[in-house]
Amino acid sequence: MDEQNMQERNKYSIIVPTYNERLNIALIVYLIFKHLREVDFEIIIVDDGSPDGTQDVVKQLQQVYGEDCILLRARPKKLGLGTAYIHGLKHASGNFVVIMDADLSHHPKYLPSFIKKQIDTGASIVTGTRYVKGGGVHGWNLMRKLTSRGANVLAQTLLWPGVSDLTGSFRLYRKSVLEDVISSCVSKGYVFQMEMIVRASRKGYHIEEVPITFVDRLFGSSKLGGSEIVEYLKGLVYLLVTT
Amino acid sequence: MKHIVKIMTLLVAIAAFWIGLLQMSVIPSSHTWLLPLYLIVSLGCYGLLMVGVGLMQFPTCPQEALLLQQDIVEAREFLKQRGVDVGSD
Ligand SMILES: Nc1nc2c(ncn2[C@@H]2O[C@H](COP(=O)(O)OP(=O)(O)OP(=O)(O)O)[C@@H](O)[C@H]2O)c(=O)[nH]1
Ligand SMILES: [Mg+2]
């Protein structure tokens, strides 16, 4: 089967979890439509009852782009990111699923390179990495860079995961693979992203990487917080003994 | 096999090798006694070096922030025309 045919049959469900992202969600939807032209896709927005009116904006976007391309699958209250993916996944009709943040730190212009990488290599997972040539981060202070590097070296030395960027969450999955991996993950926050990729790697799924750049959020505020480092270390130990 | 088991196996193998060295005393045992210490210190140095190098070569992308700004202006323009509420500023 030639590449053209493959591409015509593939459908990509882009799951975007949101919590108070009314401005970002409109921008990201525009950018997704701008950069994904020749592919069949749907955007599944999982909003956890954002008080800022994110859902009103999504409804306006549905008027512009059509309700079959933008699906709003809301939940009544903030139930966390991990379950938001599972919820979105239930409504996905594509054979591939993309997971990305709504805060514009994941730019939709990289979607074609994820798709191309998957088609070229037949991988089950394509994960975006900030730590290779062509990738990068903008807007982090020294402290953030230091913790990021430290966390990465620690995880690489202890877990041997086979991917360079463990905590990034811009990824493309074969739908069946995501369903399989996500059902065995229990962590929250950053550790969740790490658990997903480590478990996938242990299960022997073919994982490929593409470089992405990461621009820290401009609008809205960060929802992960508190004792992140402690949580991270706990997560690391958890993964050491369970995977 | 759980990953911790792999790491333990590795550690046990290293320990066995060390005990072997101690007993055969191919090198002076005063040196052999210090080997684990060297190992730990060099592991620590490796870690610090990796973090340091990683920090120095941390890939940054200031131009991406500018491109994103342009994208945002473009998106706002388009969306505003079509009646999507994209804020005022
Ligand atoms: N549905 C849902 N979405 C969430 C929840 N928490 C966070 N999100 C969304 O998940 C994405 C990532 O959250 P962020 O707050 O940006 O987390 P982060 O990227 O680690 O933190 P920043 O450095 O501030 O960007 C964003 O699109 C959020 O809107 C939640 O509880 N439910
Ligand atoms: Mg973010």
XYZ file of C-alpha atoms and ligand atoms in Angstrom:
365
model
C 0.000 0.000 0.000
C 1.463 3.369 -0.925
C 1.796 6.304 1.387
C -1.043 8.272 -0.141
C -3.546 5.550 0.637
C -2.299 5.132 4.164
C -2.742 8.783 4.817
C -6.264 8.788 3.474
C -7.345 6.020 5.763
C -5.708 7.347 8.903
C -7.704 9.557 11.178
C -6.143 11.557 13.973
C -8.037 12.415 17.147
C -6.383 15.329 18.897
C -7.212 15.335 22.589
C -6.797 18.709 24.258
C -7.547 18.890 27.976
C -8.443 22.367 29.167
C -8.946 24.114 32.423
C -9.356 27.892 32.198
C -7.877 28.217 28.725
C -10.485 30.391 26.991
C -7.956 32.428 25.072
C -5.486 29.650 24.359
C -8.064 27.172 23.106
C -9.243 29.484 20.329
C -5.697 30.159 19.216
C -4.690 26.534 19.262
C -7.727 25.428 17.273
C -6.954 28.031 14.635
C -3.353 26.868 14.458
C -4.306 23.202 14.226
C -6.573 23.916 11.272
C -3.872 26.029 9.703
C -1.193 23.354 9.898
C -3.184 20.170 9.292
C -4.575 20.509 5.828
C -4.429 17.177 4.055
C -5.315 14.910 6.940
C -8.498 13.636 8.451
C -8.693 14.748 12.051
C -10.937 15.752 14.923
C -10.227 17.865 17.986
C -11.605 16.544 21.249
C -11.670 19.175 23.943
C -12.025 17.809 27.446
C -12.970 20.750 29.615
C -13.386 20.340 33.343
C -16.068 22.930 33.931
C -13.689 25.885 33.591
C -15.169 28.888 35.375
C -13.606 31.282 32.837
C -16.017 30.288 30.057
C -13.709 28.085 28.006
C -16.733 26.087 26.884
C -18.487 29.168 25.466
C -15.466 29.830 23.292
C -15.422 26.206 22.189
C -19.058 26.506 21.127
C -18.213 29.592 19.100
C -15.371 27.663 17.495
C -17.768 24.871 16.611
C -19.850 27.433 14.720
C -16.788 28.403 12.685
C -15.190 25.022 12.068
C -18.105 22.610 12.367
C -19.278 20.380 15.185
C -17.961 17.220 13.609
C -14.396 18.546 13.665
C -14.460 20.027 17.142
C -15.963 17.852 19.823
C -16.606 19.259 23.258
C -16.586 16.479 25.814
C -16.867 18.352 29.067
C -16.871 17.075 32.596
C -18.667 18.811 35.449
C -15.675 19.579 37.614
C -11.877 19.514 37.753
C -11.001 15.849 37.889
C -7.362 15.893 36.853
C -5.334 15.484 33.721
C -4.877 11.714 33.614
C -8.577 10.968 33.692
C -9.161 13.766 31.180
C -7.133 11.792 28.624
C -9.077 8.626 29.362
C -12.326 10.530 29.007
C -11.269 12.032 25.687
C -10.016 8.701 24.450
C -13.458 7.140 24.921
C -14.832 9.586 22.374
C -12.003 9.306 19.873
C -12.950 7.913 16.485
C -9.510 8.047 14.864
C -7.017 5.221 14.688
C -4.337 7.590 15.983
C -4.529 9.893 18.961
C -2.511 13.031 19.577
C -2.262 14.441 23.068
C -1.261 18.046 23.534
C -1.604 20.875 26.027
C -3.882 23.782 25.275
C -1.536 26.436 26.607
C 0.380 26.948 23.315
C 3.593 25.562 24.734
C 2.936 22.767 22.245
C 2.762 24.366 18.826
C 0.479 22.672 16.270
C 3.015 23.356 13.513
C 4.821 20.210 14.664
C 1.817 17.962 14.039
C 2.814 17.208 10.436
C 6.263 16.046 11.558
C 4.698 13.695 14.122
C 2.447 12.252 11.445
C 5.224 11.952 8.910
C 7.534 10.276 11.418
C 4.847 7.742 12.249
C 4.190 6.961 8.597
C 7.891 6.700 7.759
C 8.776 4.431 10.661
C 5.518 2.666 11.464
C 6.048 3.558 15.118
C 3.330 3.048 17.716
C 4.277 6.187 19.594
C 5.922 9.381 18.395
C 6.973 11.614 21.236
C 8.073 15.225 21.049
C 11.464 15.920 22.561
C 12.961 19.232 23.600
C 16.449 17.917 24.200
C 17.741 17.124 20.726
C 18.941 19.201 17.800
C 16.092 21.296 16.463
C 14.291 21.215 19.788
C 14.437 23.705 22.622
C 12.753 25.598 25.391
C 11.959 29.252 25.787
C 11.003 31.170 28.890
C 12.590 29.077 31.635
C 14.762 30.578 34.308
C 17.970 28.970 35.521
C 16.255 27.171 38.385
C 13.704 25.586 36.083
C 16.448 24.493 33.688
C 18.477 23.053 36.530
C 15.630 20.985 37.950
C 14.705 19.844 34.475
C 18.250 18.685 33.715
C 18.673 17.096 37.121
C 15.401 15.249 36.845
C 16.314 14.071 33.377
C 19.789 12.791 34.287
C 18.374 10.996 37.313
C 15.645 9.332 35.315
C 17.976 8.392 32.466
C 20.485 6.818 34.847
C 17.954 4.928 36.912
C 15.277 3.953 34.415
C 17.063 3.531 31.056
C 13.853 4.504 29.269
C 15.204 4.779 25.738
C 13.722 8.234 25.107
C 15.372 11.573 25.736
C 12.432 13.602 26.995
C 10.358 11.806 29.595
C 8.121 14.522 30.951
C 7.015 16.147 27.722
C 3.394 15.459 26.907
C 3.195 16.260 23.199
C 2.774 12.801 21.724
C 1.111 10.783 19.012
C -0.124 7.286 19.830
C -1.677 4.476 17.902
C -5.089 4.409 19.551
C -4.957 0.774 20.659
C -1.522 1.364 22.183
C -2.679 4.393 24.129
C -5.636 2.432 25.459
C -3.361 -0.364 26.526
C -0.752 1.846 28.199
C -3.079 4.319 29.847
C -5.058 1.616 31.607
C -1.978 0.576 33.572
C -0.950 4.079 34.628
C -1.880 5.487 38.013
C 0.380 8.524 38.530
C -0.535 12.168 38.358
C 1.080 15.303 36.982
C 4.531 15.087 35.431
C 5.003 11.573 36.688
C 2.006 10.500 34.634
C 3.746 11.479 31.388
C 6.853 9.664 32.519
C 4.932 6.571 33.546
C 3.187 6.430 30.188
C 6.380 6.445 28.168
C 8.317 4.139 30.494
C 5.534 1.561 30.533
C 5.182 1.769 26.778
C 8.898 1.272 26.410
C 8.887 -1.738 28.775
C 6.002 -3.263 26.856
C 8.217 -3.140 23.822
C 6.270 -0.668 21.733
C 8.157 1.053 18.948
C 8.776 4.643 20.059
C 10.199 7.388 17.856
C 11.087 10.979 18.678
C 10.712 14.264 16.842
C 12.208 17.576 17.969
C 9.800 20.175 19.283
C 10.259 23.597 20.778
C 8.529 24.538 23.953
C 7.537 28.125 24.654
C 6.335 28.585 28.202
C 2.709 29.648 28.493
C 1.879 33.305 27.887
C -1.778 33.346 28.922
C -3.550 31.743 31.826
C -1.800 30.158 34.730
C -0.075 26.912 35.544
C -2.135 24.260 37.281
C 0.568 21.905 38.355
C 2.380 23.150 41.396
C 3.320 22.593 44.982
C 5.935 20.034 45.922
C 6.708 18.924 42.395
C 10.212 17.724 43.136
C 9.100 15.444 45.954
C 6.322 14.064 43.785
C 8.813 13.486 41.018
C 11.206 11.539 43.243
C 8.358 9.443 44.595
C 7.309 8.761 41.037
C 10.795 7.684 40.119
C 10.921 5.163 42.950
C 7.444 3.979 42.059
C 8.512 3.347 38.477
C 11.687 1.607 39.608
C 9.771 -0.997 41.572
C 6.731 -1.437 39.341
C 8.071 -1.438 35.797
C 11.734 -8.416 35.357
C 11.119 -5.292 37.390
C 13.635 -2.621 36.715
C 14.819 -2.441 40.314
C 15.771 -6.116 40.021
C 17.955 -5.333 37.009
C 19.741 -2.613 38.906
C 20.142 -4.863 41.945
C 21.567 -7.608 39.766
C 24.063 -5.152 38.371
C 25.057 -4.060 41.873
C 25.407 -7.651 43.049
C 27.571 -8.452 40.043
C 29.810 -5.504 40.822
C 30.001 -6.522 44.483
C 30.889 -10.087 43.535
C 33.629 -8.822 41.258
C 34.951 -6.671 44.084
C 34.985 -9.520 46.596
C 36.749 -11.608 44.007
C 39.413 -8.943 43.685
C 39.781 -8.765 47.452
C 40.338 -12.471 47.786
C 42.666 -12.943 44.847
C 44.544 -9.814 45.850
C 45.814 -9.112 42.340
C 46.163 -5.515 43.406
C 47.098 -4.412 46.939
C 44.092 -4.898 49.192
C 44.380 -1.385 50.611
C 43.491 -0.179 47.126
C 40.747 -2.720 46.653
C 39.061 -1.577 49.852
C 38.739 1.904 48.421
C 37.270 0.854 45.084
C 33.592 1.155 46.109
C 34.313 4.661 47.314
C 35.858 5.523 43.950
C 32.823 4.073 42.238
C 30.399 6.191 44.228
C 32.459 9.336 43.785
C 32.818 8.819 40.048
C 29.085 8.133 39.751
C 28.405 11.407 41.539
C 30.856 13.230 39.293
C 29.234 11.715 36.257
C 25.844 12.962 37.430
C 27.086 16.461 38.164
C 28.956 16.574 34.867
C 25.884 15.492 32.918
C 23.736 18.103 34.639
C 26.401 20.763 34.102
C 26.926 19.952 30.443
C 23.183 19.706 29.916
C 22.723 23.063 31.550
C 25.402 24.721 29.452
C 24.071 23.284 26.241
C 20.444 23.752 27.194
C 18.721 24.229 23.856
C 16.814 27.477 23.802
C 14.650 28.989 21.108
C 13.985 32.717 21.588
C 12.988 33.088 17.940
C 10.127 30.641 18.539
C 8.560 33.044 21.019
C 8.524 35.747 18.335
C 7.031 33.406 15.762
C 4.378 32.440 18.266
C 3.526 36.089 18.838
C 2.975 36.499 15.100
C 0.814 33.393 15.006
C -1.263 34.743 17.855
C -1.846 38.069 16.133
C -2.858 36.253 12.950
C -5.166 33.866 14.800
C -6.841 36.652 16.732
C -7.513 38.616 13.595
C -9.086 35.634 11.874
C -11.150 34.521 14.852
C -12.406 37.984 15.713
C -13.802 38.375 12.191
C -15.738 35.163 12.652
C -17.255 36.125 15.948
C -15.094 34.122 18.303
C -14.393 35.882 21.569
C -10.616 36.258 21.774
C -10.260 38.921 24.424
C -9.619 42.593 24.025
C -5.926 43.434 24.473
N -9.506 18.781 31.711
C -8.496 19.159 32.506
N -7.435 19.788 31.968
C -6.414 20.163 32.774
C -6.430 19.914 34.170
N -5.274 20.388 34.686
C -4.588 20.926 33.664
N -5.262 20.807 32.504
C -4.833 21.200 31.163
O -3.679 20.433 30.870
C -2.751 21.172 30.123
C -1.413 21.239 30.852
O -1.557 21.958 32.071
P -0.566 23.110 32.512
O -1.167 23.853 33.627
O -0.128 23.891 31.315
O 0.632 22.244 33.060
P 2.134 22.470 32.707
O 2.291 22.582 31.237
O 2.883 21.393 33.361
O 2.436 23.834 33.457
P 2.939 25.214 32.820
O 4.399 25.205 32.999
O 2.293 26.305 33.592
O 2.523 25.266 31.395
C -3.393 22.521 29.880
O -3.995 22.478 28.611
C -4.417 22.624 30.997
O -5.493 23.451 30.636
C -7.584 19.235 34.725
O -7.690 18.982 35.896
N -8.567 18.878 33.847
Mg 1.856 24.006 30.072
